[in-house]
CSV table of C-alpha atoms in Angstrom, one decimal:
chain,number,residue,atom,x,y,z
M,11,UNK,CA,44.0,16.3,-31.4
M,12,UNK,CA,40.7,15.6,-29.7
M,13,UNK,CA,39.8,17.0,-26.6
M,14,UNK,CA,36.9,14.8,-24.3
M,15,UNK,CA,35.5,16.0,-21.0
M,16,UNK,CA,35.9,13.6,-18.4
M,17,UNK,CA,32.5,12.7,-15.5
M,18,UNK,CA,33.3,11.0,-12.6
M,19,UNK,CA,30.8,9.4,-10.7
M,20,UNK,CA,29.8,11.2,-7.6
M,21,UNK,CA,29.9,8.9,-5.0
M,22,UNK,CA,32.8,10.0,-2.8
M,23,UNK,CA,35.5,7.3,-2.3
M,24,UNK,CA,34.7,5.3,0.5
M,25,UNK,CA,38.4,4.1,1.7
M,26,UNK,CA,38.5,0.7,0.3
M,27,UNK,CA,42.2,1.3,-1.5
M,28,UNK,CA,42.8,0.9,-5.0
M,29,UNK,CA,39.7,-2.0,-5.5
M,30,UNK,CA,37.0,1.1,-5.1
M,31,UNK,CA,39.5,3.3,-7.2
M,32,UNK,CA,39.6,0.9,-10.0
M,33,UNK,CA,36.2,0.5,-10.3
M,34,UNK,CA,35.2,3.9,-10.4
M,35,UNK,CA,37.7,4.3,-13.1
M,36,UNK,CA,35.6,1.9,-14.9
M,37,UNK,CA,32.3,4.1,-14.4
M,38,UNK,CA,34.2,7.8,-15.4
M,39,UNK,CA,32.5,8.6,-18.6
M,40,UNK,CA,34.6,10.3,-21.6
M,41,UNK,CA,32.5,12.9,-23.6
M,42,UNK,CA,34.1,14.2,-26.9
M,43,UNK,CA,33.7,17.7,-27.5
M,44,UNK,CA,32.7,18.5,-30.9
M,45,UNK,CA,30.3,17.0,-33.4
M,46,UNK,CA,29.0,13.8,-33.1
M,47,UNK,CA,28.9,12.2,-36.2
M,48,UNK,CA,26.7,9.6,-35.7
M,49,UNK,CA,24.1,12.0,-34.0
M,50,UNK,CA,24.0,13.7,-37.3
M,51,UNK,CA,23.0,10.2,-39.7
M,52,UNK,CA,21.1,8.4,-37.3
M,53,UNK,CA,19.8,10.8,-34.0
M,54,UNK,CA,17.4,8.4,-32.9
M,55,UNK,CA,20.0,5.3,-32.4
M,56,UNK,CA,22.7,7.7,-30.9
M,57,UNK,CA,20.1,8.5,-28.5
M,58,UNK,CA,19.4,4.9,-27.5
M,59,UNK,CA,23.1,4.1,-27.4
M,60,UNK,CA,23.7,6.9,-25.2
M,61,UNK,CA,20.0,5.9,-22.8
M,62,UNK,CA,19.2,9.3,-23.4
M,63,UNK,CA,15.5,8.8,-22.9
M,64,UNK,CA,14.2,12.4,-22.2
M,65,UNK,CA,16.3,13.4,-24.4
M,66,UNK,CA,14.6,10.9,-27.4
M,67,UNK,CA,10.9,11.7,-26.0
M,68,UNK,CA,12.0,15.8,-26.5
M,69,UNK,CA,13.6,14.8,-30.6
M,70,UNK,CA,10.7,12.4,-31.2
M,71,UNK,CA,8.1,14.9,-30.3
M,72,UNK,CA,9.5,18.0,-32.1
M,73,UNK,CA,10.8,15.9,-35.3
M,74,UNK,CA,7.0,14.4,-35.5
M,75,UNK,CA,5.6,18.2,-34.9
M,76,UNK,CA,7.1,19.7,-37.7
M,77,UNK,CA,4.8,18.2,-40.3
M,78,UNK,CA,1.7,18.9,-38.4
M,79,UNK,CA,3.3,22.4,-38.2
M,80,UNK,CA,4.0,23.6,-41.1
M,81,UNK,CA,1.0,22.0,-43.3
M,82,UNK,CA,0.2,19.1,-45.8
M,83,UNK,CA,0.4,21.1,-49.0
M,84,UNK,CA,3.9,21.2,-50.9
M,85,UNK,CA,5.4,23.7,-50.1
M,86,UNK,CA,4.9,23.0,-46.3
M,87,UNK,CA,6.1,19.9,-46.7
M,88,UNK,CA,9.3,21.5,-48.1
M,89,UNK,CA,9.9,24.0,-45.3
M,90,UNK,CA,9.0,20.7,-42.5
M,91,UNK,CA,12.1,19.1,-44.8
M,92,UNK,CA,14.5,22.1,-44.7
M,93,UNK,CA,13.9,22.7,-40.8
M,94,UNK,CA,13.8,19.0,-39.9
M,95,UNK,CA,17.8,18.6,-41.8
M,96,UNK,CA,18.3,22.4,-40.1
M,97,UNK,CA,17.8,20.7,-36.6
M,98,UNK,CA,19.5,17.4,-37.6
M,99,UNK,CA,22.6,19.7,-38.2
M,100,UNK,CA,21.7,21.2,-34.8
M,101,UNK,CA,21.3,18.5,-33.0
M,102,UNK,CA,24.8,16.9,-34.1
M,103,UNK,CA,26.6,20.0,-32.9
M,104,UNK,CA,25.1,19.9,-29.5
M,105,UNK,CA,24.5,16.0,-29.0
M,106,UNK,CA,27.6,15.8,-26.7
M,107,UNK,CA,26.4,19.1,-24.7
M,108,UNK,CA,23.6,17.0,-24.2
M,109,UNK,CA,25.1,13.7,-23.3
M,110,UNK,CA,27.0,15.8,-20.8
M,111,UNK,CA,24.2,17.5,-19.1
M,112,UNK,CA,22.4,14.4,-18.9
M,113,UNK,CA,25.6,12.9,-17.0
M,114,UNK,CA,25.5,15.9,-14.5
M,115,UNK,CA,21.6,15.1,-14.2
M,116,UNK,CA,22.7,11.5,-13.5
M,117,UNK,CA,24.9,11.9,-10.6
M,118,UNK,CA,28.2,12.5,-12.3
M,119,UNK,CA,30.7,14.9,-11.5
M,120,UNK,CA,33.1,16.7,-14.1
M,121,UNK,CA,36.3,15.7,-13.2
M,122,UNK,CA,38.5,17.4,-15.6
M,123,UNK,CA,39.5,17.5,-19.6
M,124,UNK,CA,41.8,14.7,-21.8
M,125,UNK,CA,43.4,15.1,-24.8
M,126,UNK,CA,45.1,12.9,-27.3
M,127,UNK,CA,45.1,11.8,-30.7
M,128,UNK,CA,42.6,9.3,-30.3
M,129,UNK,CA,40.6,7.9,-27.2
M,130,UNK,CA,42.7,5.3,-26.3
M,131,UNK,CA,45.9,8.2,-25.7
M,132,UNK,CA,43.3,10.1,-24.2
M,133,UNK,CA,41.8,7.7,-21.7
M,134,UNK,CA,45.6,7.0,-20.6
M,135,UNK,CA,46.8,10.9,-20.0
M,136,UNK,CA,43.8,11.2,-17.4
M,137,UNK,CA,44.2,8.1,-15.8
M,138,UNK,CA,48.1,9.0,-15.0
M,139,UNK,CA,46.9,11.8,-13.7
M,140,UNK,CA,43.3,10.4,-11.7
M,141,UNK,CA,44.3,7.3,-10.4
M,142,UNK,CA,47.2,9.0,-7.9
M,143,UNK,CA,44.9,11.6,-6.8
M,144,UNK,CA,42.4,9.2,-6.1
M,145,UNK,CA,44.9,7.1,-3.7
M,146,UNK,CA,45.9,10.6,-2.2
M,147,UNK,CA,42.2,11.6,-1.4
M,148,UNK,CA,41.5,8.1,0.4
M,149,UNK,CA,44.4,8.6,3.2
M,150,UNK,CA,42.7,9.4,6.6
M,151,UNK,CA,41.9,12.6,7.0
M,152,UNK,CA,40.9,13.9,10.9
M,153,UNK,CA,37.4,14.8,10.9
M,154,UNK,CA,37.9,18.1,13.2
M,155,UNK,CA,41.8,19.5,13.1
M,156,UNK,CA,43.4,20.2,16.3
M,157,UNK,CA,43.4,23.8,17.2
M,158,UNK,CA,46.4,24.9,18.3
M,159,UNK,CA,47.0,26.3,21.7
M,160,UNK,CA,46.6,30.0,22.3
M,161,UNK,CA,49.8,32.0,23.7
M,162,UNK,CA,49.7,34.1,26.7
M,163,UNK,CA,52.2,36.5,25.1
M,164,UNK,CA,50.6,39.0,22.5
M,165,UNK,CA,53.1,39.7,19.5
M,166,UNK,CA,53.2,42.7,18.3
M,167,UNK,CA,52.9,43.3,14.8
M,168,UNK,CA,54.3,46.4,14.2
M,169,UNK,CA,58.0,47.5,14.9
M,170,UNK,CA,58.5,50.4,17.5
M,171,UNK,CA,59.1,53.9,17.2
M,172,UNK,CA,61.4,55.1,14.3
M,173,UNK,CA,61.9,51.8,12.5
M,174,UNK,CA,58.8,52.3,10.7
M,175,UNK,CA,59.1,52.3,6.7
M,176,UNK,CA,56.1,53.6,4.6
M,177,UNK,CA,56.8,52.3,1.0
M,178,UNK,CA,60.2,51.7,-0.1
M,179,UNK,CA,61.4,54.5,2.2
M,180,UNK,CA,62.2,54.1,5.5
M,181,UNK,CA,61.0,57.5,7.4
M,182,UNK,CA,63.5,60.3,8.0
């Protein structure tokens, strides 16, 4: 079973009915949690997939650091290897964590989590569950509630005189 993160985008629905609804629905991002395989064999084209450009400027200018880094000789050259495939690894682990922060510094909200075999079964589970709240929160809502009228008479909220219980026990 694969379990996504779901972003919505933020802007709040404006009341048009089920049009706006439907295409919101078609902005809400899906972000798998896990590995992402393709980050892992080719970084530089998930990143450009994804329009992750801070995100490419910070891989390009660490990956193309190491070198200068660690030397020219052999054995630096080894070590730039080992760490540059040490940070590949890395950066497959946490290339969703990153496609999801840069959604949050994009403007999206995260709207919840959806789990299913595959995307598809995913993407259905949240919908049945996000499109009806979505026609729920576009139903007028009063801008400032009525307040209700005060009463003249004070209720009191204790009982009188020997009807008093402390506990479980009424007092003897």
């Amino acid at each position: 079973m694969t379990v996504y993160s779901v972003y919505e985008p933020s802007s709040p629905p404006s009341g048009e009915g089920d049009a706006e609804a439907l295409v919101r629905a078609d902005r809400v991002a899906f972000v798998k949690e896990g590995i992402a395989w393709l980050a892992l064999f080719a970084p530089i084209l998930w990143l450009i997939y994804h329009r992750m450009w801070l995100e490419l400027l910070a891989f390009l200018v660490l990956f193309l650091s190491l070198p200068m880094l660690f030397g020219s000789d052999p054995s630096g050259k080894e070590i730039a290897g080992w760490a540059t495939l040490g940070l590949t690894i890395l950066f497959a682990f946490e290339a969703n964590d990153l496609r999801a922060w840069a959604l949050r510094r994009r403007g999206f909200n995260f709207a919840g989590t959806a789990s299913g075999r595959d995307r598809v079964e995913a993407e259905t589970r949240f919908f049945s569950r996000w499109l009806p709240e979505q026609a729920l929160s576009q139903t007028a809502i009063p801008a400032v509630m009525p307040v209700p009228p005060k009463s003249a008479a004070i209720v009191p909220t204790r009982p009188f005189g020997g009807d008093e219980v402390i506990g479980s026990f009424p007092r003897s």
